[in-house]
Tab-separated table of C-alpha atoms in Angstrom:
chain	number	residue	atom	x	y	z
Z	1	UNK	CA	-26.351	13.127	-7.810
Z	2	UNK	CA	-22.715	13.093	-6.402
Z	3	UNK	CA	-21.050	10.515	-4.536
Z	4	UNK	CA	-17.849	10.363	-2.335
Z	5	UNK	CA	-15.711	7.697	-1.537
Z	6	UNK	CA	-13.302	8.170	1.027
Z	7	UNK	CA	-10.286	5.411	0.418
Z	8	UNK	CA	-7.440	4.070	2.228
Z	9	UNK	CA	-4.050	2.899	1.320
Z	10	UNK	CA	-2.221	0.947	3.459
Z	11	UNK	CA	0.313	1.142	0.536
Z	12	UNK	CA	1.731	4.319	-1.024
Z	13	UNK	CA	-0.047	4.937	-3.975
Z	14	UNK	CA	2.105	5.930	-7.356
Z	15	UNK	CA	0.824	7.310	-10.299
Z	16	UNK	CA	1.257	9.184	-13.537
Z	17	UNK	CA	0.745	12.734	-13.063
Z	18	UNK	CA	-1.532	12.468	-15.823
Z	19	UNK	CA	-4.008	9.680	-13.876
Z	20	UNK	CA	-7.232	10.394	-15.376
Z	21	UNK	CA	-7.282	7.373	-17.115
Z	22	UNK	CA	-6.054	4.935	-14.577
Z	23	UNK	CA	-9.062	6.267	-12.397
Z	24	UNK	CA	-11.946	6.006	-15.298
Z	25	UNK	CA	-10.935	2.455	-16.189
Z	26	UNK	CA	-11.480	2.058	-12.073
Z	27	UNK	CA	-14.774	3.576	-12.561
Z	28	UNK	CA	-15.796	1.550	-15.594
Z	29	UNK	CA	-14.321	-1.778	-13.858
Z	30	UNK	CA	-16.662	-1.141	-10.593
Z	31	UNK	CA	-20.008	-0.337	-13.350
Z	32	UNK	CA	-18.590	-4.092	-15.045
Z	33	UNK	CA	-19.998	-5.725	-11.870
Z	34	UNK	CA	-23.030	-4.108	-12.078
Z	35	UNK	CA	-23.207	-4.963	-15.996
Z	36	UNK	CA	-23.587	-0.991	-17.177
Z	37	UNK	CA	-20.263	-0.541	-18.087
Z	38	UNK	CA	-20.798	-2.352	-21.372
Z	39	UNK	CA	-23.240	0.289	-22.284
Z	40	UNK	CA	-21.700	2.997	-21.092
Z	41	UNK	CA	-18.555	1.951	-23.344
Z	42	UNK	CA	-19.810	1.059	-26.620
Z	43	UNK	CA	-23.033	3.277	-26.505
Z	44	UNK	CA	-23.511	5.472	-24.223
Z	45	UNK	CA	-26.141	8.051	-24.215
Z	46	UNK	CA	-26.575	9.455	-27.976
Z	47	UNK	CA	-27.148	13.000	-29.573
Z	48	UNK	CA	-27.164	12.807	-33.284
Z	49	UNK	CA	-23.890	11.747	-34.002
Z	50	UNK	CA	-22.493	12.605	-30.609
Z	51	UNK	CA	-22.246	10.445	-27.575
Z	52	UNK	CA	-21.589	11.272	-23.606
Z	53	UNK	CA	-21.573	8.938	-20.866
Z	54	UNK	CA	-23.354	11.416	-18.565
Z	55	UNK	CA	-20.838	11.030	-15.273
Z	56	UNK	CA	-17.732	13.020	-14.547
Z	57	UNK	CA	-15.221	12.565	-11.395
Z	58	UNK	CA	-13.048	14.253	-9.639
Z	59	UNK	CA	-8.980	14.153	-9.364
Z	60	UNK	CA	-7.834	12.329	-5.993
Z	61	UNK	CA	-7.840	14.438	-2.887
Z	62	UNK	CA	-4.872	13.222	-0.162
Z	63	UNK	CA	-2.032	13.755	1.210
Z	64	UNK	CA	0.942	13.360	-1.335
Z	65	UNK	CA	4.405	13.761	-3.168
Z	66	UNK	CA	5.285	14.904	-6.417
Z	67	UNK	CA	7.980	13.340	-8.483
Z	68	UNK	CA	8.855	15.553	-11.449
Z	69	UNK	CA	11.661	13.445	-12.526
Z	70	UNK	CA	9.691	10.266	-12.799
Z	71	UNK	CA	6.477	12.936	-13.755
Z	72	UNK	CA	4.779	10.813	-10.781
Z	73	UNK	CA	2.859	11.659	-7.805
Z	74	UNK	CA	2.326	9.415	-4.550
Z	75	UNK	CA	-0.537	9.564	-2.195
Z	76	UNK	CA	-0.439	8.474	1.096
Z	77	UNK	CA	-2.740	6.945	3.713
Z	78	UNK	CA	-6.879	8.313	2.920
Z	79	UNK	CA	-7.721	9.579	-0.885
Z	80	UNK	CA	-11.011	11.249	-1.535
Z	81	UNK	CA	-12.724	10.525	-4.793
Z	82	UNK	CA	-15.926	12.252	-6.005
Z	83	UNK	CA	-17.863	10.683	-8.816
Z	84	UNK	CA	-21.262	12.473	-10.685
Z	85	UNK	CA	-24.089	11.505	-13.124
Z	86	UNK	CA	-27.277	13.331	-13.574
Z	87	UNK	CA	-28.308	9.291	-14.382
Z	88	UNK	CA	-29.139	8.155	-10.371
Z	89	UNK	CA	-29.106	4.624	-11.597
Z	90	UNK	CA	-25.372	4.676	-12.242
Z	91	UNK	CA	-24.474	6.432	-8.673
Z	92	UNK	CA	-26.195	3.636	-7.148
Z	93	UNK	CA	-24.866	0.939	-9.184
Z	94	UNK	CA	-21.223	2.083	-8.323
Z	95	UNK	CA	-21.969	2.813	-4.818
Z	96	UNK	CA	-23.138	-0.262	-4.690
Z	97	UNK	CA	-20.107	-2.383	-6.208
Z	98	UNK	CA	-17.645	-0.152	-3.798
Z	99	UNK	CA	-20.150	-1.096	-0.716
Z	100	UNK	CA	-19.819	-4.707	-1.870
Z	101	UNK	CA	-15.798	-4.543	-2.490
Z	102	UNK	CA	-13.912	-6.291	0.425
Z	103	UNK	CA	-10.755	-4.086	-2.014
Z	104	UNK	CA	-10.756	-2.318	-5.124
Z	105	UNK	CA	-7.641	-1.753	-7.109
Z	106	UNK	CA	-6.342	1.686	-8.915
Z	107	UNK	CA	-2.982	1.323	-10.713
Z	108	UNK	CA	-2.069	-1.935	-9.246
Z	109	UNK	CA	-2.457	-1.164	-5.657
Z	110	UNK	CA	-5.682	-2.404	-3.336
Z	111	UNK	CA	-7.713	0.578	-1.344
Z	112	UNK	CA	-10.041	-0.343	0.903
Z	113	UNK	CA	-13.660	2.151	0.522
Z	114	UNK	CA	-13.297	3.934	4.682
Z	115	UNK	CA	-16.710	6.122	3.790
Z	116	UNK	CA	-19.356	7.100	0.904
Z	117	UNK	CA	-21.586	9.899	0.904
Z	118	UNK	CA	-23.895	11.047	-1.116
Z	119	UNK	CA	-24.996	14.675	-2.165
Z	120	UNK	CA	-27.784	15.302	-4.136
Z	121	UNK	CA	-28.521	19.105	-4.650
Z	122	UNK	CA	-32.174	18.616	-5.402
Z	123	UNK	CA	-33.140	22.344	-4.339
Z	124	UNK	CA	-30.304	24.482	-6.035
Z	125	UNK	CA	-30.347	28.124	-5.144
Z	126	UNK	CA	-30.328	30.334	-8.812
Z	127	UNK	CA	-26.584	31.359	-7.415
Z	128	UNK	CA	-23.827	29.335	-6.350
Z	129	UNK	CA	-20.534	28.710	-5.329
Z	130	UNK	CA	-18.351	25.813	-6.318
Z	131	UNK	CA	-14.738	24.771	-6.517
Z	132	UNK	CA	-13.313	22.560	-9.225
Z	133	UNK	CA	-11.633	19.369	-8.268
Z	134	UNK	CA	-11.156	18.270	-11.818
Z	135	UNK	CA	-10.489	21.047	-14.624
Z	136	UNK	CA	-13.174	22.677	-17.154
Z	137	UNK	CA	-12.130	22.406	-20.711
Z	138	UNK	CA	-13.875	23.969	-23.514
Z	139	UNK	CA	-12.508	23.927	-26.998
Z	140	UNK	CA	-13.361	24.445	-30.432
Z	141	UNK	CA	-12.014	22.875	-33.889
Z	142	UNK	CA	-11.211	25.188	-36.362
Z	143	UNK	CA	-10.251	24.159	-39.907
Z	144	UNK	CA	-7.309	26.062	-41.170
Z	145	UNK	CA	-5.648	25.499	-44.575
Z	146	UNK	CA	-7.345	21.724	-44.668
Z	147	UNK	CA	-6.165	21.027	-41.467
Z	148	UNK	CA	-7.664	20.258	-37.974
Z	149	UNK	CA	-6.518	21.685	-34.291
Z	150	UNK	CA	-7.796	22.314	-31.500
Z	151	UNK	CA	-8.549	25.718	-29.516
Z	152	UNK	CA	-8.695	25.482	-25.656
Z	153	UNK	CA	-10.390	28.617	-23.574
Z	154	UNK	CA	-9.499	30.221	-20.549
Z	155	UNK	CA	-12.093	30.961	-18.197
Z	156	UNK	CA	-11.480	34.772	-18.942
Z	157	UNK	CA	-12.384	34.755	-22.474
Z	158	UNK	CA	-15.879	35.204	-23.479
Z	159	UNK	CA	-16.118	31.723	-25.740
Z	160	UNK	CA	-15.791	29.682	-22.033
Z	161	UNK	CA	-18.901	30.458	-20.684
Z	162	UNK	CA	-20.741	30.049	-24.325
Z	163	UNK	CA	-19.576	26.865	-24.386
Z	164	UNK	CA	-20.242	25.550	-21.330
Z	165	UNK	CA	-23.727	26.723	-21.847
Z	166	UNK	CA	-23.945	24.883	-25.027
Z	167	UNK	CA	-22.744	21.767	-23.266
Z	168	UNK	CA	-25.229	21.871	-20.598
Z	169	UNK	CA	-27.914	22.374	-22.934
Z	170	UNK	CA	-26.531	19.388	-24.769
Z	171	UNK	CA	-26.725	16.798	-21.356
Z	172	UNK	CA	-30.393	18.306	-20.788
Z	173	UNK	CA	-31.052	17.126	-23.770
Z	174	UNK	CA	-29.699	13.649	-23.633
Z	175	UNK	CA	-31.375	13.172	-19.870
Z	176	UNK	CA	-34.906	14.927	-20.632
Z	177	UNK	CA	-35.399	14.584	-24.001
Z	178	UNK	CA	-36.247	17.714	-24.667
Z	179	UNK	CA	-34.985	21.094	-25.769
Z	180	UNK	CA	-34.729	23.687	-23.149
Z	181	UNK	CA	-32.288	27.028	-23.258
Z	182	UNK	CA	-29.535	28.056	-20.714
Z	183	UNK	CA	-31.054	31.246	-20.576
Z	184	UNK	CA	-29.551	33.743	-18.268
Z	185	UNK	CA	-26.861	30.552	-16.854
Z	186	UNK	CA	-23.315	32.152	-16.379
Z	187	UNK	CA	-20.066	30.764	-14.993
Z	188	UNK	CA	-17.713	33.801	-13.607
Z	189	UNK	CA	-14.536	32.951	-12.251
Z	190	UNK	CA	-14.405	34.033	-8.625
Z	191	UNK	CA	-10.529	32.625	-7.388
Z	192	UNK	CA	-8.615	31.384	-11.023
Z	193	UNK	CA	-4.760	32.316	-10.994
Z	194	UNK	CA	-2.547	31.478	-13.731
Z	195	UNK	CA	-1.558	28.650	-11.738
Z	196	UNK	CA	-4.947	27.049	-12.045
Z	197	UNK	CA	-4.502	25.983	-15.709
Z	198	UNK	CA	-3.791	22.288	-16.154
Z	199	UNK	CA	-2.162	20.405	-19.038
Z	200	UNK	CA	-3.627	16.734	-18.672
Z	201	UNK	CA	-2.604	13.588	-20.928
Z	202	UNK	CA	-5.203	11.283	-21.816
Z	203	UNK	CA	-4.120	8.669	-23.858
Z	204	UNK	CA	-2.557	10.649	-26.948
Z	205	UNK	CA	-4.634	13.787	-26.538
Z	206	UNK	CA	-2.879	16.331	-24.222
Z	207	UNK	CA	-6.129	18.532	-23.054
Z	208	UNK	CA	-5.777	22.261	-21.383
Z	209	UNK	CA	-8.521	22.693	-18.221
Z	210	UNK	CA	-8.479	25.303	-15.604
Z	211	UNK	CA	-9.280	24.311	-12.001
Z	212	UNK	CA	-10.247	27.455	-9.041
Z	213	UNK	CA	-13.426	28.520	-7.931
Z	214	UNK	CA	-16.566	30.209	-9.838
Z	215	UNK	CA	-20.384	31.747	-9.217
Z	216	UNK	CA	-22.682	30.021	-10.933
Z	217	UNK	CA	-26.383	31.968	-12.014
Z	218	UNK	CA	-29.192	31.244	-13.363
Z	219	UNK	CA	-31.731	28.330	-13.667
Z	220	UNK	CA	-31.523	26.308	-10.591
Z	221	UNK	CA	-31.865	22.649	-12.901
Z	222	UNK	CA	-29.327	23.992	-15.251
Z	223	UNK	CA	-26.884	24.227	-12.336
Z	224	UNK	CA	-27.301	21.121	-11.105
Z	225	UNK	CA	-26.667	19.754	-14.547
Z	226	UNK	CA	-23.571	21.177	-14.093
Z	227	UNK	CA	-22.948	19.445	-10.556
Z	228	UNK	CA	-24.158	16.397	-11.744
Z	229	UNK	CA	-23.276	16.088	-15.517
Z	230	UNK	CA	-19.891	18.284	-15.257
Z	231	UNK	CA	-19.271	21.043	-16.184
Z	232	UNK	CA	-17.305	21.661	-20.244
Z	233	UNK	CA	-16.497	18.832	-22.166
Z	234	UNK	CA	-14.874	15.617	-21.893
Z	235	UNK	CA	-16.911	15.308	-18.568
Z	236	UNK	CA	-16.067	11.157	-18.549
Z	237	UNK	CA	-12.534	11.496	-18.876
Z	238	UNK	CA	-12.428	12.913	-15.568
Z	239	UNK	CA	-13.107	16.815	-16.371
Z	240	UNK	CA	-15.390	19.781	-14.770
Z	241	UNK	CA	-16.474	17.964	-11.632
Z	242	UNK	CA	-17.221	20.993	-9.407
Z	243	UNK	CA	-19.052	20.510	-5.689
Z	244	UNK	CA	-20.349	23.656	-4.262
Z	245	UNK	CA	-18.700	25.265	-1.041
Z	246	UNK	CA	-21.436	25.377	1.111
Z	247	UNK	CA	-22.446	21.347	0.391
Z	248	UNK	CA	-21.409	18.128	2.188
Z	249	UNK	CA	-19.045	16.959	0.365
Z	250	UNK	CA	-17.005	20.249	0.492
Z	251	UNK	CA	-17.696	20.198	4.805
Z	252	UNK	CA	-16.764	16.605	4.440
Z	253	UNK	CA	-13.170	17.671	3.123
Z	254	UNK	CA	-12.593	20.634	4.895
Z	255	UNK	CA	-13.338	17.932	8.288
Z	256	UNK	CA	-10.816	15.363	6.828
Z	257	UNK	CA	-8.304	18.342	6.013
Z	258	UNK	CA	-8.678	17.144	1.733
Z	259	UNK	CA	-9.197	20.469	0.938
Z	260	UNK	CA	-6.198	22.919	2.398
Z	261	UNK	CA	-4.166	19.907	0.497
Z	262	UNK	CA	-6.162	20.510	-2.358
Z	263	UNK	CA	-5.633	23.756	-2.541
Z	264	UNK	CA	-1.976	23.697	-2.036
Z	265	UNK	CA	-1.991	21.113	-5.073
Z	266	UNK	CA	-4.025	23.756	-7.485
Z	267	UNK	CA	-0.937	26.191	-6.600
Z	268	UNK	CA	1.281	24.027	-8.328
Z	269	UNK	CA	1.863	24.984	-11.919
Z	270	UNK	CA	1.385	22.355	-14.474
Z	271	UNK	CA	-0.885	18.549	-14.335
């Protein structure tokens, strides 16, 4: 299930250009009302030694100005936000604290929650078309000469699409409880420029992502793992939210003019 809040400033709201923090430790301090964010943080939902949170948002969607000096940007006036989780319970228990909120606070400044929606693409066609509004990142971590580092994928090399397979495959896991292939799933990208790869900061990791829009095929539950659970890795830091063009949310941005800003944003070469 996805969720949209529609926010306004009555303040100018600055930021890092790498924000994807600031915004998750919103998310986590809305949950803390709710009392899920303690599980969430220290155990989340488990596979073998690996653990996911199983929700994903989106980057903020408004009008704004960049400040490359200061590496800052400012929004101004309404700021979409689109959070995810294949887990209902948590989409309710946030929508919930934001209903409830006379304010909520990102980086120090108080929003006030306009709208929320609510998209839940029960019925998913085997083909579909999304748009990113938070990078994919895949990655692997080779071992060379006793050492560690990491590998990051572009959306035109044939390791992407293997390993967002393997992800989604992962989070069916973790929400069924059972095994079940990707099968025939793809991700092609249908609109990706150079200009779509991001560099992101999250605490000391710098992670590599690529925004743009792709066609998505295959099993119908498969892609709505992907809408719901992100799609790639690092899906709670903020990464591989996608919402598909012909949805609500999408017609809900397109009538509040988020998305021709949007796009002029993915333009822009680097965060």
């Amino acid at each position: 299930m996805q969720l949209m809040c529609i926010l306004r400033n009555e303040e100018n709201l600055t930021l890092p250009l790498s924000y994807h923090e600031i915004v998750q430790h919103f998310i986590y301090q809305s949950l803390a009302q709710r009392g899920i964010a303690g599980f969430l943080r220290r155990e989340g939902f488990r596979d073998g030694s690996r653990k996911m949170k199983l929700f994903t948002f989106s980057r903020l969607i408004g009008n704004y100005s960049l400040n490359l000096e200061h590496k800052t940007i400012t929004f101004y006036k309404d700021i979409a936000l689109v959070f995810a989780s294949p887990v209902e319970l948590i989409v309710w228990e946030l929508a919930e604290s934001l209903l409830k909120s006379s304010s909520i606070w990102i980086g120090g400044c108080a929003l006030q929650v306009r709208d929320v929606f609510f998209e839940d693409s029960t019925e998913c066609s085997d083909e579909l078309e999304v748009i990113m509004l938070s990078p994919i990142t895949v990655y692997q971590t080779p071992i060379n000469n006793g050492k560690k580092h990491t590998v990051y994928f572009s959306p035109f090399e044939h390791a992407f699409e293997q390993l967002v397979k393997t992800n989604l495959e992962r989070k069916w896991r973790l929400v069924y409880g059972e095994d079940k292939s990707s099968g025939d799933f793809s991700i092609h990208p249908l609109e990706v420029s150079t200009s779509d790869k991001k560099v992101i900061r999250f605490r000391d990791t710098v992670i590599e992502g690529w925004m743009g829009r792709y066609t998505l095929k295959g099993d119908p539950g498969f892609i709505k793992m992907g809408l719901d659970a992100g799609l790639g890795s690092k899906s709670s830091q903020g990464f591989g939210l996608a919402v598909a063009t012909d949805g609500l949310l999408y017609k809900v941005l397109l009538r509040d003019d988020h998305i021709p800003k949007f796009e002029k944003e993915r333009s822009l070469a680097g965060p």
